[in-house]
Coordinates of C-alpha atoms and ligand atoms in Angstrom, one line a residue:
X627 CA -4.7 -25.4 -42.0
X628 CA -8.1 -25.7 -40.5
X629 CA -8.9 -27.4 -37.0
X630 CA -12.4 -27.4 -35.3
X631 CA -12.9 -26.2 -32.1
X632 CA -16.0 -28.1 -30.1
X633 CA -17.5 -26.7 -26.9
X634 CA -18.4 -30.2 -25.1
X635 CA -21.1 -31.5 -23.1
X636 CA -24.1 -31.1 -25.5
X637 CA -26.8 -33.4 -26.5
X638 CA -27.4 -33.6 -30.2
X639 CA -30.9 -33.1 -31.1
X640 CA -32.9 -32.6 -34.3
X641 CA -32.8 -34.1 -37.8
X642 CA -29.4 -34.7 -40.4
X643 CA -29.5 -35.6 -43.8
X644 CA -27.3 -38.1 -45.2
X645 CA -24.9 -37.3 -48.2
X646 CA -24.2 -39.4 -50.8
X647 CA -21.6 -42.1 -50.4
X648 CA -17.9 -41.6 -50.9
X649 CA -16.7 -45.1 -51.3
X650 CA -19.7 -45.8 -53.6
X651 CA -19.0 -42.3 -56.0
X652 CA -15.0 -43.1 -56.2
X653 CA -14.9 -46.2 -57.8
X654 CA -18.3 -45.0 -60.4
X655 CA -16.4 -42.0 -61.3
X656 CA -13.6 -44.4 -62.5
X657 CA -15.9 -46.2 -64.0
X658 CA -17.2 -43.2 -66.4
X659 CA -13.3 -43.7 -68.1
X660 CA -15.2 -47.0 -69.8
X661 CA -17.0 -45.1 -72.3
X662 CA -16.6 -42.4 -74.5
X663 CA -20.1 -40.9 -74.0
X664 CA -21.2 -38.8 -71.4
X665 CA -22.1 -40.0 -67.8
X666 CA -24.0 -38.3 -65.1
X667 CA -23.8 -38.9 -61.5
X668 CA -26.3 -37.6 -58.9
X669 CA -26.2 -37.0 -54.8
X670 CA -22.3 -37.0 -55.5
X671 CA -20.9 -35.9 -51.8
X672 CA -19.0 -32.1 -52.2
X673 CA -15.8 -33.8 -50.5
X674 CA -11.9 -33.2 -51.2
X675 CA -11.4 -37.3 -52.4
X676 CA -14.3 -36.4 -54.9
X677 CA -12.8 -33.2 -56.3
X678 CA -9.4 -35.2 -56.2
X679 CA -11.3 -38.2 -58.4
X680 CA -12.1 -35.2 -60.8
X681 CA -8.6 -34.0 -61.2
X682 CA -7.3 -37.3 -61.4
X683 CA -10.0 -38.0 -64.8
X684 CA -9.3 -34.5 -65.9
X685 CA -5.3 -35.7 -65.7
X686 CA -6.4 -38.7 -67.6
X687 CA -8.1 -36.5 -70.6
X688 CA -11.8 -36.3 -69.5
X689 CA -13.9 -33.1 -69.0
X690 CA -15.2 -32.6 -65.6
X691 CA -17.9 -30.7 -64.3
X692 CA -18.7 -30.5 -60.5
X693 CA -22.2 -28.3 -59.3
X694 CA -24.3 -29.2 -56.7
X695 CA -24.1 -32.7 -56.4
X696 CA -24.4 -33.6 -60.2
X697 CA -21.2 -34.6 -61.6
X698 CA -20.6 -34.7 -65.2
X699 CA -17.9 -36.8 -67.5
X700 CA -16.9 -37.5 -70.4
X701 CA -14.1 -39.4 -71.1
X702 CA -14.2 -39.0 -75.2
X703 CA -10.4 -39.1 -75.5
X704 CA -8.5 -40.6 -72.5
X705 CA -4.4 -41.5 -72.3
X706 CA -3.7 -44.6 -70.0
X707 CA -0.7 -42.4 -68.5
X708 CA -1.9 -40.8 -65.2
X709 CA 0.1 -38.2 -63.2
X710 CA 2.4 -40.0 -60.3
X711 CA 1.7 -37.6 -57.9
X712 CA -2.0 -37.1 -58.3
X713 CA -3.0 -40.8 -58.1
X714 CA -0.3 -41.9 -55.4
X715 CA -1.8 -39.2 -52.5
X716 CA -5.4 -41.0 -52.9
X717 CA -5.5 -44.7 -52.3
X718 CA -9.2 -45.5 -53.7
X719 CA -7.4 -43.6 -56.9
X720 CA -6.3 -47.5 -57.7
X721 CA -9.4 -48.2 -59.4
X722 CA -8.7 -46.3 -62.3
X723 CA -7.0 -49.2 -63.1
X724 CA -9.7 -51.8 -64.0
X725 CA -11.8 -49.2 -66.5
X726 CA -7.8 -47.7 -68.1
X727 CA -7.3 -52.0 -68.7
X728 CA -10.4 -52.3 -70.4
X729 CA -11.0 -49.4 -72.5
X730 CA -7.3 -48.8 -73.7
X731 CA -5.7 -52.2 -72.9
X732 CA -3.0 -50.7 -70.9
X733 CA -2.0 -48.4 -68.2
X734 CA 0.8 -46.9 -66.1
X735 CA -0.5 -45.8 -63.1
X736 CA 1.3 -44.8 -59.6
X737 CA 1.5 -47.3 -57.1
X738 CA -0.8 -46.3 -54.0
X739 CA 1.2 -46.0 -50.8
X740 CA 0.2 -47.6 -47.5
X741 CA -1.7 -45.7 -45.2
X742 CA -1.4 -45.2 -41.4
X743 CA -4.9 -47.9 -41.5
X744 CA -1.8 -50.5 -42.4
X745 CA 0.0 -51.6 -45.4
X746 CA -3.1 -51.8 -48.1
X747 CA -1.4 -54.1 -50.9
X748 CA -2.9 -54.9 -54.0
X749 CA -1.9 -58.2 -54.9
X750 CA -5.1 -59.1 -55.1
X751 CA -6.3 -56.3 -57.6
X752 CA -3.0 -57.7 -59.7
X753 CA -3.7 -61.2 -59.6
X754 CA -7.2 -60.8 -60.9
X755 CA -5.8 -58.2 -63.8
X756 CA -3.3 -61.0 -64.3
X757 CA -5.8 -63.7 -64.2
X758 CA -7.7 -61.9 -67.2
X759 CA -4.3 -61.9 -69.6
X760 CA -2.7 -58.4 -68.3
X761 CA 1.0 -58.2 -68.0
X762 CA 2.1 -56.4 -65.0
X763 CA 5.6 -55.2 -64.1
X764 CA 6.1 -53.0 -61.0
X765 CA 8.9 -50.8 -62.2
X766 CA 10.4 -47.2 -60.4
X767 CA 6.5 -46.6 -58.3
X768 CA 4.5 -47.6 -61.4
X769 CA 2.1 -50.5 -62.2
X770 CA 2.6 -50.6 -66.0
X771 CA 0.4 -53.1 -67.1
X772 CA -1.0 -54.2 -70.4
X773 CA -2.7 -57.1 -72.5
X774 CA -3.2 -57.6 -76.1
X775 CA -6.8 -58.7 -75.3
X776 CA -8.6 -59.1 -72.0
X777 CA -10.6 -62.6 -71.7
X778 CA -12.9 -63.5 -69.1
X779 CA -11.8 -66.6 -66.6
X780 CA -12.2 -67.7 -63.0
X781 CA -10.7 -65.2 -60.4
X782 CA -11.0 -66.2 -56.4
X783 CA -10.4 -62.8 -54.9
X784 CA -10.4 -63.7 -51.3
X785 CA -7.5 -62.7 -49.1
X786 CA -6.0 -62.9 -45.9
X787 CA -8.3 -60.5 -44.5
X788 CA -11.4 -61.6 -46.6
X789 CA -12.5 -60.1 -50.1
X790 CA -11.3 -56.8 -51.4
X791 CA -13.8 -53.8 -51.6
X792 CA -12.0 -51.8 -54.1
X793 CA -10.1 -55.1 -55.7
X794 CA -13.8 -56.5 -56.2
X795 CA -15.2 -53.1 -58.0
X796 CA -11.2 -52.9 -60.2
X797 CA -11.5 -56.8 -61.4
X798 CA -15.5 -56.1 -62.3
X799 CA -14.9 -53.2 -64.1
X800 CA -12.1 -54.9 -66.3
X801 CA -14.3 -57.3 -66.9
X802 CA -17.2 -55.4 -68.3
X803 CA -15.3 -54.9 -71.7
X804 CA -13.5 -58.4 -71.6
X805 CA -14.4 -61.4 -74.0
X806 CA -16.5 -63.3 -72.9
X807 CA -17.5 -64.6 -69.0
X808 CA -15.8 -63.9 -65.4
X809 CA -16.7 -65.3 -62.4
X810 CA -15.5 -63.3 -59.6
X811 CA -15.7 -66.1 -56.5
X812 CA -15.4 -64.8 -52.7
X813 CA -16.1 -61.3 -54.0
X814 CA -16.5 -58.3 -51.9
X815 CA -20.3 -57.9 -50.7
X816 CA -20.8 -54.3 -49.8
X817 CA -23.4 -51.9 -50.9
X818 CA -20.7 -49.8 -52.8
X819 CA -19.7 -53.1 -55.2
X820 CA -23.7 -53.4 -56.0
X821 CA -24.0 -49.6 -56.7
X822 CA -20.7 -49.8 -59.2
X823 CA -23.0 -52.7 -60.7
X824 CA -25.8 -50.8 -61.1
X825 CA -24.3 -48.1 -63.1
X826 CA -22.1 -50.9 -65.2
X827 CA -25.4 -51.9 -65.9
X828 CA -27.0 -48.7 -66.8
X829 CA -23.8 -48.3 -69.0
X830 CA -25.1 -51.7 -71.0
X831 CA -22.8 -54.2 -69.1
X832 CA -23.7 -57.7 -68.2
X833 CA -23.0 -57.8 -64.2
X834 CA -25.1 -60.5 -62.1
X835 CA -24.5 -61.4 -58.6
X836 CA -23.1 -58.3 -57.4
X837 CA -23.6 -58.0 -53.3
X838 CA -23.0 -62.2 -53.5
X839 CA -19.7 -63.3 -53.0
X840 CA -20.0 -64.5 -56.5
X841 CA -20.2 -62.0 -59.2
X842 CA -20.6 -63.2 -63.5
X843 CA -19.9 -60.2 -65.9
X844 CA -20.2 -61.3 -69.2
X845 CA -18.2 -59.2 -71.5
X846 CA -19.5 -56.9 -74.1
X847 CA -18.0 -54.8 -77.1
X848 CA -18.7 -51.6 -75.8
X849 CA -20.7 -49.8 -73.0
X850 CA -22.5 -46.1 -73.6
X851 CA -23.1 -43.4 -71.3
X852 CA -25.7 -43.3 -67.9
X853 CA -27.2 -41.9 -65.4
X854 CA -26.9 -42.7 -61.6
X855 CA -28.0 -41.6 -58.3
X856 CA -25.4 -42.9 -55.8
X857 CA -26.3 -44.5 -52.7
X858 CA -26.6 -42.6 -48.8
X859 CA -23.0 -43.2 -46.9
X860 CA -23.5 -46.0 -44.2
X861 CA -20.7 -44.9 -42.3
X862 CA -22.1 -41.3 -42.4
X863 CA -25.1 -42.5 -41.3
X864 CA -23.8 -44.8 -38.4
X865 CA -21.5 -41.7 -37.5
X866 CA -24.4 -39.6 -36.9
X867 CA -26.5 -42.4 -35.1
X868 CA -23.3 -42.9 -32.7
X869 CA -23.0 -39.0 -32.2
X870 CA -26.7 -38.9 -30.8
X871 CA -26.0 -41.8 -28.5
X872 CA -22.7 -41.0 -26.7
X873 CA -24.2 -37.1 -26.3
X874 CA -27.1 -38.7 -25.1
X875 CA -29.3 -36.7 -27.3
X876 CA -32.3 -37.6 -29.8
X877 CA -31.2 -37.4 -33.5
X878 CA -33.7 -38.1 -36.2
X879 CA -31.6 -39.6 -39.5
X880 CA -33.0 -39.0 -42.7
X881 CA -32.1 -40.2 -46.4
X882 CA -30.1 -43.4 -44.6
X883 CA -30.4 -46.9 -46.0
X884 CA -30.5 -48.2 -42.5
X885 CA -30.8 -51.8 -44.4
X886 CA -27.3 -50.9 -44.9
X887 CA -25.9 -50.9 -41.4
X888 CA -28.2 -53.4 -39.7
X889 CA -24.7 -54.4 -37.8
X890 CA -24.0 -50.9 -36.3
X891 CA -28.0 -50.6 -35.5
X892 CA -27.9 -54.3 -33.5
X893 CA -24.6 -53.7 -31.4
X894 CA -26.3 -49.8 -30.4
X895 CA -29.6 -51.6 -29.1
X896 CA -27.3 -54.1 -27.3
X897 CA -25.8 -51.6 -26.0
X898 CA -28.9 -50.0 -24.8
X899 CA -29.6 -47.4 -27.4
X900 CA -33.1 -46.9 -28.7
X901 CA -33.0 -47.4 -32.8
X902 CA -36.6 -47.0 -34.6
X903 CA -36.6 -47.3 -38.2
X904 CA -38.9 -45.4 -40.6
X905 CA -38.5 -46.3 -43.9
X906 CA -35.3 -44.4 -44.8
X907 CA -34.9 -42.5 -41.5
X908 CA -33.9 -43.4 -38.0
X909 CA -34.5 -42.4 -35.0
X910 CA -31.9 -42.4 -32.4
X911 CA -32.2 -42.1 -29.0
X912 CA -30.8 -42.8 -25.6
X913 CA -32.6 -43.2 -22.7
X914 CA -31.2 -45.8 -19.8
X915 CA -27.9 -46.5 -19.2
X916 CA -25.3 -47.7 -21.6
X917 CA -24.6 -51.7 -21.7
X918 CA -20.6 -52.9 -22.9
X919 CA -20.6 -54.2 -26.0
X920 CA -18.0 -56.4 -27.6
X921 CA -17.3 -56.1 -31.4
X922 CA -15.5 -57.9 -34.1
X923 CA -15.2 -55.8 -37.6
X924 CA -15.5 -58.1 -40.7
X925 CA -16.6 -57.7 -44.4
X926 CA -20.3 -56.5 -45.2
X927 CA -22.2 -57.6 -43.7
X928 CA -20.2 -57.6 -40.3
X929 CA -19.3 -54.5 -38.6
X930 CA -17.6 -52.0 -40.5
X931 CA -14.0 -51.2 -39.9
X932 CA -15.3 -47.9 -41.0
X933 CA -17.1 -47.5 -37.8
X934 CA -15.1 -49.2 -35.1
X935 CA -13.2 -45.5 -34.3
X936 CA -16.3 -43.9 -33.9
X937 CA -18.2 -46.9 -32.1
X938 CA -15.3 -46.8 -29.4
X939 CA -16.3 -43.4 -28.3
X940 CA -19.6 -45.0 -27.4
X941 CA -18.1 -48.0 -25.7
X942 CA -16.1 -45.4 -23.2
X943 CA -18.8 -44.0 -21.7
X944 CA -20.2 -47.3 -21.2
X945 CA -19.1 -48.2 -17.4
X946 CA -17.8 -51.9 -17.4
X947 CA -15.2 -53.2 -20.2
X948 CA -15.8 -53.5 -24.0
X949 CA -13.6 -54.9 -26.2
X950 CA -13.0 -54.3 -30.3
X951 CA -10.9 -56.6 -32.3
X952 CA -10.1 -55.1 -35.5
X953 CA -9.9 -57.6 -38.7
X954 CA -10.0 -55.5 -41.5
X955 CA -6.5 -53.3 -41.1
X956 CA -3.7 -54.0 -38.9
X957 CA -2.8 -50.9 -37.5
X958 CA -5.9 -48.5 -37.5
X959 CA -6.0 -48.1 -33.9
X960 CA -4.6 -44.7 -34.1
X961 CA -7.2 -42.8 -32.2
X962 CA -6.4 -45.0 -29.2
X963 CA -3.6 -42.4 -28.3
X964 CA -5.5 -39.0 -29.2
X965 CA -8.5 -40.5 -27.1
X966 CA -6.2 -41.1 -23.7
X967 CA -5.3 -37.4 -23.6
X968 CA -9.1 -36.5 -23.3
X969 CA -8.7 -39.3 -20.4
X970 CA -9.6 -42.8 -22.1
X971 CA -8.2 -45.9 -20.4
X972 CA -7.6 -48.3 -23.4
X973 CA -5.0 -51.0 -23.5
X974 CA -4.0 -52.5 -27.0
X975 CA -3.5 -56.4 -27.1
X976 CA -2.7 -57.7 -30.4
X977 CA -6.3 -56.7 -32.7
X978 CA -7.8 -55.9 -29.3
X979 CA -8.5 -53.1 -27.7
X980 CA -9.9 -53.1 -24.6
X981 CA -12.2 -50.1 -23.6
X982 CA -12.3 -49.5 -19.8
X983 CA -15.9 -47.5 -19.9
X984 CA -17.1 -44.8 -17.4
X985 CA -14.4 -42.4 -16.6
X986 CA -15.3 -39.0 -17.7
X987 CA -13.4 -37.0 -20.7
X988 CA -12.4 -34.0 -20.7
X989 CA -11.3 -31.5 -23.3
X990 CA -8.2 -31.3 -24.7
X991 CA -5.8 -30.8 -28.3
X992 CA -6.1 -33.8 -30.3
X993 CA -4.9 -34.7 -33.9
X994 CA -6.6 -36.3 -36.3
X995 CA -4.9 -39.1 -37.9
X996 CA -7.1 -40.7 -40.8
X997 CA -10.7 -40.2 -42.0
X998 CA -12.6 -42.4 -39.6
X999 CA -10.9 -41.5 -36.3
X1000 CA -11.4 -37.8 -37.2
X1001 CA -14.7 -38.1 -36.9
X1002 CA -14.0 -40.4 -33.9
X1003 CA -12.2 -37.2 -31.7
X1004 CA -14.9 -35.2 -33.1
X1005 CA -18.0 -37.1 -31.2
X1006 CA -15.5 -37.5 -28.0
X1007 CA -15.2 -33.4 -28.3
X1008 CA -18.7 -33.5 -28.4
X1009 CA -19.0 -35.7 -25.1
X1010 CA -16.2 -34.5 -23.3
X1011 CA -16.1 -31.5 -20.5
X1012 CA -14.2 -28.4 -21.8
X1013 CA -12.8 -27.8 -25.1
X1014 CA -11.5 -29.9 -27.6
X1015 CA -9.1 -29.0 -30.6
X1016 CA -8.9 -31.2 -33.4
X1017 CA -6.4 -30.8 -35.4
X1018 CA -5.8 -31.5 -38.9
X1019 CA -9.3 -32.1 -40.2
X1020 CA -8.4 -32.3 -43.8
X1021 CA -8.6 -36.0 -43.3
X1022 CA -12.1 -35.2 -42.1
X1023 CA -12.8 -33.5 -45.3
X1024 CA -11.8 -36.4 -47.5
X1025 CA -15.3 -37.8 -46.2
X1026 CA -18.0 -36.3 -44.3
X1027 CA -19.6 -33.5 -46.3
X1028 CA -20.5 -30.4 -44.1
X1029 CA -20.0 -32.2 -40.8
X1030 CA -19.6 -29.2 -38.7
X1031 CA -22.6 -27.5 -40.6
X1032 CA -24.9 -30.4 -40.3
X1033 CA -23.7 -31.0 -36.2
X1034 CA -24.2 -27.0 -35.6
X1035 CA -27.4 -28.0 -36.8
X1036 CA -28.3 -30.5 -34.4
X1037 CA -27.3 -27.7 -31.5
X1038 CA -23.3 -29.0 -31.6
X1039 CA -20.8 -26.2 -30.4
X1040 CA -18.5 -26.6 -33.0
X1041 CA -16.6 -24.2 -35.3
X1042 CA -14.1 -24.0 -37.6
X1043 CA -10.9 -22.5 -37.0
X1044 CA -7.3 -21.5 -38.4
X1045 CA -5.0 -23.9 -36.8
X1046 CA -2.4 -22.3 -34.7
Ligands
EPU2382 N1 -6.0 -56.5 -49.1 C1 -4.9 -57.3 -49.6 N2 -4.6 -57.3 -50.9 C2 -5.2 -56.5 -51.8 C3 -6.3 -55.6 -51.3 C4 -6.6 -55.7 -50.0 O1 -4.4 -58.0 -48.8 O2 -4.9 -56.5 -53.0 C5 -6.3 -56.5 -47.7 C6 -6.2 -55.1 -47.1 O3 -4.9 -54.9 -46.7 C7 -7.2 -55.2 -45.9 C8 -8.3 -56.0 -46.5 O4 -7.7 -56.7 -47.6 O5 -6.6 -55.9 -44.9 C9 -9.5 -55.3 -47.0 O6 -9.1 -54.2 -47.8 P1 -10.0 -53.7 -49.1 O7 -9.3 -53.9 -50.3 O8 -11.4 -54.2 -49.0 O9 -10.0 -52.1 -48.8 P2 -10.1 -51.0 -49.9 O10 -11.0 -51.5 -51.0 O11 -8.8 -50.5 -50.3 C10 -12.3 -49.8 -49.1 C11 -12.7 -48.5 -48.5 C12 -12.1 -48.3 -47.1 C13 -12.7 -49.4 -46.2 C14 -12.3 -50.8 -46.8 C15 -12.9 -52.0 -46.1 C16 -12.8 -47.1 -50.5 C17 -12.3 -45.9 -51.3 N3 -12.2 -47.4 -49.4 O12 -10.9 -49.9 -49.1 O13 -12.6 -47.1 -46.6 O14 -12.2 -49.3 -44.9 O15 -12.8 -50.9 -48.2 O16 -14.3 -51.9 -46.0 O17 -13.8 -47.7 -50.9 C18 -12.7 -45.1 -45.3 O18 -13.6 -44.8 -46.0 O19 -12.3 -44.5 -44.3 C19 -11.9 -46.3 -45.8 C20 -10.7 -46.5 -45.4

């Protein structure tokens, strides 16, 4: 198993490119299972979840090919069977779902666990399935689901927490071959569901709305193959611009939609940090002293959950107290341990945690416990005195591509090392 080992206390300076977007590529690669023509996606990220998305459409019956960031399918022949294991290790696997509904009228698909973020249900994936004439029964792990015809209807997709990302882009994509007209009302609104739409679109589908909380998709007999050139990561990009300010450093960001993560960029000027947009690049920089910042994460276009791990980092070499409620997931406050043993003083309070800023960090073994506080421990490593081990950086893997190339880059000490 691989770990990284980062020599702190160095400012990040120079330029990064951004990759494309893993939670935009997931759910379009499902989406290629709606035709039988092929489809070609472009700037798809070289990341383990992407290769794993492969597999899983390979397991279904597509061919797969995978070379520099062009991804080809074609889904000629596809069964509605997939394997239990493959689709249960990845959670955004449950979008296979919508497209398996559509195109084959039934599926038997693993149900996706929880995940140390929280419990991740998805009722609200089943009750718009439901909602469009699909019989579901949960039986042994499975959703085995199926409908003698799919017909468009009304679907409010709103839950406890607010709209569901991948729910939004699994009732859409049902949708596209249905009869007739859904209305998807308190849809999800991030960039990812309006890239899916694009390519639906490109594919010959009838998708309005889409980055509204309303979303029409009037059905259509069949949809043909496309072309698609998937959006920059947001939470890439507003890991990088983080990284620059905790190290104190001046990183230039290029290839960004920074119109995509206007709520990241407003609560790091609050806090002090100087953000200068260029078109699609961004320069970060910090100069004075850091400010506390209080944050809330919500749906787009709030702050991300995505980045609340990574923005906490920041917020503890702020001197003064900062506080982050988390709304999204229950539990994904995970990093709040790994971060005390480089010296953070963080107290938990229900969806609160409370960042006491200022005292230094210093090095130490950490372990990485899902994608976003990976990357998280990594910028604290960068900060901290000393050395830093972080272990398990698979999870890391699953969504940054190159990280420890592209930081090396920006004059990072940071390698990659067998895990003892
Ligand atoms: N929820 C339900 N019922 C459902 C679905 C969701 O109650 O049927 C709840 C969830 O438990 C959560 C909230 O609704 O409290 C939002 O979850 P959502 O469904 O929007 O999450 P997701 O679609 O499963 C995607 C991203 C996550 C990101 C969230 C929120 C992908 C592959 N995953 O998950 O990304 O945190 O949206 O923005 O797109 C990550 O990249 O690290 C990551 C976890």
């Amino acid at each position: 198993m691989d770990a990284l080992l980062i020599n702190g206390s160095t400012k990040l300076e120079g330029e990064v490119t951004i990759s494309g977007a893993k939670n935009a590529v997931l759910p379009i690669l499902a989406a290629t299972l709606l035709t039988r023509e092929k489809c070609i996606i472009r700037r798809a990220p070289n990341l383990s979840d992407v290769s794993f998305m492969g597999q899983i459409l390979e397991s279904l019956g597509a061919t797969v090919k995978m070379e520099d960031g062009v991804i080809e399918v074609q889904a000629s022949r596809i069964t509605p069977f997939g394997d239990y294991d493959l689709i249960r290790k990845m959670r955004g696997s449950v979008c296979i779902l919508g497209p398996l509904l559509a195109r084959l009228h039934k599926a038997k698909v693993s149900l996706p666990g929880g995940c140390v973020i929280g419990s991740r249900p998805i009722d609200l994936h089943l009750k718009g399935l439901e909602a469009l004439g699909v019989k579901i029964e949960i039986d042994s792990g499975y959703v085995i689901a199926h409908a003698r015809r799919l017909v468009g209807t009304e679907v409010f997709l709103g839950g406890r927490a607010g709209p569901t990302v991948l729910g939004t882009a699994n009732i859409m994509m049902a949708a596209t071959l249905a009869e007739g007209v859904t209305i998807i009302e308190s849809a999800a609104c991030e960039p990812e569901v309006v890239d899916l739409a694009k390519f639906l679109n490109a594919m010959g589908a009838r998708v309005t709305g889409a980055g509204s909380p309303t979303i029409t998709v009037t059905g259509v007999p069949e949809l043909h193959g496309a072309e698609h050139e998937v959006i920059p990561d947001r939470v890439e990009a507003a890991t990088f611009a983080i990284a620059a300010a905790a190290t104190g450093g001046e990183v230039v960001i290029h290839g960004a939609r920074p119109d995509h993560i206007h709520a990241v960029l407003d609560k790091l000027r609050e806090a002090g940090v100087k953000v200068e947009r260029n078109g699609p690049s961004l320069k970060v920089k910090r100069s004075g002293r850091l400010k506390p910042v209080d944050i809330t994460t919500l749906p787009y276009s709030g702050f991300p959950t995505d980045v609340q791990a990574q923005m906490m980092v920041l917020m503890l070499l702020t001197p003064g107290i900062s506080i982050i409620t988390e709304r999204i997931f229950e539990s994904r406050f995970m990093h709040v341990s790994e971060l005390a043993r480089l010296g953070a003083d963080i107290a938990i309070e229900g969806p609160s945690a409370i960042v006491k800023g200022g005292r230094p960090l210093s090095g130490a073994p950490v372990m990485a416990s899902d994608l976003r506080a990976s990357a998280a421990l990594v910028i604290a490593g960068l900060v901290a005195k000393g050395k830093t081990l972080v272990k398990r950086i698979y999870h890391l893997d699953r969504g940054y591509e190159n990280i420890d190339a592209k930081l090396r880059k920006l004059g990072a000490r940071i390698e990659r090392v067998e895990e003892t």
